[in-house]
Amino acid sequence: DEVRELISSAPYGAEIKVDMTFITPKVTEKMLSEGLFEKIIATYTVPGTDDKDMIVNLKLVCREFPKDGLILKVDEEFSFNDLVGQLTEAKDYREVEDITGNMVMGGGVSRLSSALYYCALTADMEILARSNHTYAPDFIELGLDADIEYGSKDLEFKNTTGRPVRIEVELDDDGSLKVDIWGTANTEHTVEILYETVNTHKPATLTNTMLKDNPGKYQAGDILQEPITGYDVCTYRIYRPLEDDDSEPV
């Protein structure tokens, strides 16, 4: 206001002197960027697959992530279904046979969602939504999978690390998939994931009566579906303070 008054009242050609005061900022760019994305705070690699259609599906879903990584701001929420959308033939997704022999459109993308779930747990983020598979998967440890079904099953988590994070996905030609979360080192505690099978459900044998005229041409004793073992699994996130490695975990 004083400078405006000086300018408006000064005669043409006059020289105006203004006292300047340099104010040191409390927060600088260096302070904000220091330690940002400095290290990998969570990582997981899913083994490869021989299923060519599954690899195609994984390539398509990985393309939904920016090449230089997906950045989640502080308290920003992530939704797998919101990012990827519905898996349809129009998007070039393919059908893949599941463990029960059924064909599933976009089959295999839960490999990525499962790796993301494990990394979100390890990075100490808040899990908002996650569904396990109906049957135990063979590509990740029991209790650490995250099934995806647009409209009913989603993986959602919130960046509660206190700093921005960057999610990177990488798919090799053999179908092996790696997820890294880059962030800022936690100076208070480490996070460990513990999982244990608390119960095993052995498959029961069911007998069926053949339909009239036996349209399936079955023989007595034929196995209609291979038995599948079920499991009850508990997964724990363990916090151990950094300043005292001998302290009891929480």
PDB file of N, CA and C in Angstrom, residues 49 51-65 80 84 86-98 103-113 171 175 177:
ATOM      1  N   THR A  49       4.545 -66.710 -15.489  1.00  0.00           N
ATOM      2  CA  THR A  49       3.513 -67.671 -15.868  1.00  0.00           C
ATOM      3  C   THR A  49       3.705 -68.085 -17.325  1.00  0.00           C
ATOM      4  N   ASP A  51       1.062 -68.876 -19.154  1.00  0.00           N
ATOM      5  CA  ASP A  51      -0.207 -68.560 -19.800  1.00  0.00           C
ATOM      6  C   ASP A  51      -0.069 -67.255 -20.592  1.00  0.00           C
ATOM      7  N   LYS A  52      -0.048 -67.365 -21.909  1.00  0.00           N
ATOM      8  CA  LYS A  52       0.151 -66.196 -22.768  1.00  0.00           C
ATOM      9  C   LYS A  52      -0.991 -65.185 -22.646  1.00  0.00           C
ATOM     10  N   ASP A  53      -2.216 -65.690 -22.507  1.00  0.00           N
ATOM     11  CA  ASP A  53      -3.359 -64.786 -22.365  1.00  0.00           C
ATOM     12  C   ASP A  53      -3.277 -64.010 -21.057  1.00  0.00           C
ATOM     13  N   MET A  54      -2.807 -64.665 -20.016  1.00  0.00           N
ATOM     14  CA  MET A  54      -2.656 -63.981 -18.736  1.00  0.00           C
ATOM     15  C   MET A  54      -1.604 -62.884 -18.835  1.00  0.00           C
ATOM     16  N   ILE A  55      -0.525 -63.141 -19.552  1.00  0.00           N
ATOM     17  CA  ILE A  55       0.517 -62.131 -19.728  1.00  0.00           C
ATOM     18  C   ILE A  55      -0.028 -60.921 -20.483  1.00  0.00           C
ATOM     19  N   VAL A  56      -0.866 -61.180 -21.497  1.00  0.00           N
ATOM     20  CA  VAL A  56      -1.508 -60.079 -22.224  1.00  0.00           C
ATOM     21  C   VAL A  56      -2.337 -59.232 -21.269  1.00  0.00           C
ATOM     22  N   ASN A  57      -3.114 -59.872 -20.396  1.00  0.00           N
ATOM     23  CA  ASN A  57      -3.941 -59.145 -19.439  1.00  0.00           C
ATOM     24  C   ASN A  57      -3.083 -58.311 -18.480  1.00  0.00           C
ATOM     25  N   LEU A  58      -1.968 -58.891 -18.051  1.00  0.00           N
ATOM     26  CA  LEU A  58      -1.089 -58.170 -17.138  1.00  0.00           C
ATOM     27  C   LEU A  58      -0.445 -56.964 -17.825  1.00  0.00           C
ATOM     28  N   LYS A  59      -0.086 -57.121 -19.099  1.00  0.00           N
ATOM     29  CA  LYS A  59       0.480 -55.991 -19.835  1.00  0.00           C
ATOM     30  C   LYS A  59      -0.527 -54.849 -19.928  1.00  0.00           C
ATOM     31  N   LEU A  60      -1.776 -55.192 -20.188  1.00  0.00           N
ATOM     32  CA  LEU A  60      -2.817 -54.159 -20.323  1.00  0.00           C
ATOM     33  C   LEU A  60      -3.051 -53.435 -19.007  1.00  0.00           C
ATOM     34  N   VAL A  61      -3.126 -54.180 -17.915  1.00  0.00           N
ATOM     35  CA  VAL A  61      -3.419 -53.543 -16.628  1.00  0.00           C
ATOM     36  C   VAL A  61      -2.233 -52.725 -16.133  1.00  0.00           C
ATOM     37  N   CYS A  62      -1.015 -53.160 -16.454  1.00  0.00           N
ATOM     38  CA  CYS A  62       0.172 -52.398 -16.033  1.00  0.00           C
ATOM     39  C   CYS A  62       0.263 -51.059 -16.765  1.00  0.00           C
ATOM     40  N   ARG A  63      -0.305 -51.000 -17.966  1.00  0.00           N
ATOM     41  CA  ARG A  63      -0.278 -49.756 -18.736  1.00  0.00           C
ATOM     42  C   ARG A  63      -1.141 -48.668 -18.095  1.00  0.00           C
ATOM     43  N   GLU A  64      -2.026 -49.050 -17.190  1.00  0.00           N
ATOM     44  CA  GLU A  64      -2.855 -48.060 -16.502  1.00  0.00           C
ATOM     45  C   GLU A  64      -2.049 -47.258 -15.493  1.00  0.00           C
ATOM     46  N   PHE A  65      -0.867 -47.752 -15.154  1.00  0.00           N
ATOM     47  CA  PHE A  65       0.019 -47.031 -14.244  1.00  0.00           C
ATOM     48  C   PHE A  65       0.973 -46.165 -15.058  1.00  0.00           C
ATOM     49  N   PHE A  80      -8.111 -49.781  -6.994  1.00  0.00           N
ATOM     50  CA  PHE A  80      -7.686 -50.542  -8.166  1.00  0.00           C
ATOM     51  C   PHE A  80      -8.738 -50.457  -9.269  1.00  0.00           C
ATOM     52  N   VAL A  84      -8.220 -48.913 -13.040  1.00  0.00           N
ATOM     53  CA  VAL A  84      -8.183 -49.852 -14.166  1.00  0.00           C
ATOM     54  C   VAL A  84      -9.512 -49.900 -14.918  1.00  0.00           C
ATOM     55  N   GLN A  86     -13.378 -51.561 -15.776  1.00  0.00           N
ATOM     56  CA  GLN A  86     -13.881 -52.906 -16.020  1.00  0.00           C
ATOM     57  C   GLN A  86     -13.038 -53.615 -17.068  1.00  0.00           C
ATOM     58  N   LEU A  87     -12.761 -54.869 -16.825  1.00  0.00           N
ATOM     59  CA  LEU A  87     -11.945 -55.668 -17.740  1.00  0.00           C
ATOM     60  C   LEU A  87     -12.859 -56.279 -18.793  1.00  0.00           C
ATOM     61  N   THR A  88     -12.792 -55.764 -19.996  1.00  0.00           N
ATOM     62  CA  THR A  88     -13.711 -56.198 -21.052  1.00  0.00           C
ATOM     63  C   THR A  88     -12.952 -56.620 -22.306  1.00  0.00           C
ATOM     64  N   GLU A  89     -13.638 -57.353 -23.157  1.00  0.00           N
ATOM     65  CA  GLU A  89     -13.060 -57.766 -24.439  1.00  0.00           C
ATOM     66  C   GLU A  89     -12.799 -56.555 -25.319  1.00  0.00           C
ATOM     67  N   ALA A  90     -13.647 -55.521 -25.176  1.00  0.00           N
ATOM     68  CA  ALA A  90     -13.462 -54.301 -25.962  1.00  0.00           C
ATOM     69  C   ALA A  90     -12.141 -53.616 -25.646  1.00  0.00           C
ATOM     70  N   LYS A  91     -11.600 -53.854 -24.469  1.00  0.00           N
ATOM     71  CA  LYS A  91     -10.303 -53.294 -24.081  1.00  0.00           C
ATOM     72  C   LYS A  91      -9.167 -54.263 -24.391  1.00  0.00           C
ATOM     73  N   ASP A  92      -9.481 -55.333 -25.100  1.00  0.00           N
ATOM     74  CA  ASP A  92      -8.506 -56.349 -25.520  1.00  0.00           C
ATOM     75  C   ASP A  92      -8.109 -57.315 -24.411  1.00  0.00           C
ATOM     76  N   TYR A  93      -8.847 -57.312 -23.305  1.00  0.00           N
ATOM     77  CA  TYR A  93      -8.572 -58.316 -22.276  1.00  0.00           C
ATOM     78  C   TYR A  93      -9.039 -59.684 -22.766  1.00  0.00           C
ATOM     79  N   ARG A  94      -8.408 -60.736 -22.266  1.00  0.00           N
ATOM     80  CA  ARG A  94      -8.696 -62.089 -22.704  1.00  0.00           C
ATOM     81  C   ARG A  94      -9.205 -62.948 -21.554  1.00  0.00           C
ATOM     82  N   GLU A  95      -9.890 -64.013 -21.928  1.00  0.00           N
ATOM     83  CA  GLU A  95     -10.372 -64.957 -20.928  1.00  0.00           C
ATOM     84  C   GLU A  95      -9.249 -65.909 -20.536  1.00  0.00           C
ATOM     85  N   VAL A  96      -9.190 -66.203 -19.237  1.00  0.00           N
ATOM     86  CA  VAL A  96      -8.175 -67.113 -18.703  1.00  0.00           C
ATOM     87  C   VAL A  96      -8.875 -68.130 -17.808  1.00  0.00           C
ATOM     88  N   GLU A  97      -8.460 -69.375 -17.896  1.00  0.00           N
ATOM     89  CA  GLU A  97      -9.068 -70.432 -17.083  1.00  0.00           C
ATOM     90  C   GLU A  97      -8.609 -70.316 -15.636  1.00  0.00           C
ATOM     91  N   ASP A  98      -9.568 -70.334 -14.697  1.00  0.00           N
ATOM     92  CA  ASP A  98      -9.207 -70.246 -13.289  1.00  0.00           C
ATOM     93  C   ASP A  98      -8.996 -71.634 -12.704  1.00  0.00           C
ATOM     94  N   MET A 103     -13.763 -70.048 -17.278  1.00  0.00           N
ATOM     95  CA  MET A 103     -13.076 -68.993 -18.014  1.00  0.00           C
ATOM     96  C   MET A 103     -13.469 -67.632 -17.425  1.00  0.00           C
ATOM     97  N   VAL A 104     -12.462 -66.814 -17.114  1.00  0.00           N
ATOM     98  CA  VAL A 104     -12.678 -65.518 -16.470  1.00  0.00           C
ATOM     99  C   VAL A 104     -12.071 -64.428 -17.339  1.00  0.00           C
ATOM    100  N   MET A 105     -12.875 -63.408 -17.691  1.00  0.00           N
ATOM    101  CA  MET A 105     -12.376 -62.293 -18.484  1.00  0.00           C
ATOM    102  C   MET A 105     -11.384 -61.472 -17.651  1.00  0.00           C
ATOM    103  N   GLY A 106     -10.214 -61.258 -18.221  1.00  0.00           N
ATOM    104  CA  GLY A 106      -9.193 -60.491 -17.509  1.00  0.00           C
ATOM    105  C   GLY A 106      -8.489 -61.278 -16.424  1.00  0.00           C
ATOM    106  N   GLY A 107      -8.571 -62.573 -16.498  1.00  0.00           N
ATOM    107  CA  GLY A 107      -7.949 -63.418 -15.484  1.00  0.00           C
ATOM    108  C   GLY A 107      -6.454 -63.153 -15.351  1.00  0.00           C
ATOM    109  N   GLY A 108      -5.997 -63.135 -14.126  1.00  0.00           N
ATOM    110  CA  GLY A 108      -4.569 -62.929 -13.860  1.00  0.00           C
ATOM    111  C   GLY A 108      -4.242 -61.565 -13.301  1.00  0.00           C
ATOM    112  N   VAL A 109      -5.136 -60.573 -13.454  1.00  0.00           N
ATOM    113  CA  VAL A 109      -4.809 -59.222 -12.984  1.00  0.00           C
ATOM    114  C   VAL A 109      -4.749 -59.159 -11.467  1.00  0.00           C
ATOM    115  N   SER A 110      -5.333 -60.160 -10.788  1.00  0.00           N
ATOM    116  CA  SER A 110      -5.255 -60.163  -9.325  1.00  0.00           C
ATOM    117  C   SER A 110      -3.825 -60.421  -8.849  1.00  0.00           C
ATOM    118  N   ARG A 111      -2.955 -60.843  -9.747  1.00  0.00           N
ATOM    119  CA  ARG A 111      -1.534 -60.931  -9.385  1.00  0.00           C
ATOM    120  C   ARG A 111      -0.987 -59.542  -9.051  1.00  0.00           C
ATOM    121  N   LEU A 112      -1.431 -58.553  -9.826  1.00  0.00           N
ATOM    122  CA  LEU A 112      -0.987 -57.189  -9.565  1.00  0.00           C
ATOM    123  C   LEU A 112      -1.645 -56.629  -8.312  1.00  0.00           C
ATOM    124  N   SER A 113      -2.949 -56.835  -8.168  1.00  0.00           N
ATOM    125  CA  SER A 113      -3.636 -56.314  -6.984  1.00  0.00           C
ATOM    126  C   SER A 113      -3.097 -56.955  -5.707  1.00  0.00           C
ATOM    127  N   LEU A 171       6.685 -55.317 -15.501  1.00  0.00           N
ATOM    128  CA  LEU A 171       6.327 -56.647 -15.982  1.00  0.00           C
ATOM    129  C   LEU A 171       7.381 -57.145 -16.954  1.00  0.00           C
ATOM    130  N   GLY A 175       6.208 -62.801 -17.697  1.00  0.00           N
ATOM    131  CA  GLY A 175       5.032 -62.622 -16.866  1.00  0.00           C
ATOM    132  C   GLY A 175       5.322 -62.346 -15.404  1.00  0.00           C
ATOM    133  N   LEU A 177       6.090 -60.217 -12.281  1.00  0.00           N
ATOM    134  CA  LEU A 177       5.596 -58.870 -12.007  1.00  0.00           C
ATOM    135  C   LEU A 177       6.214 -58.341 -10.727  1.00  0.00           C
TER     136      LEU A 177
END
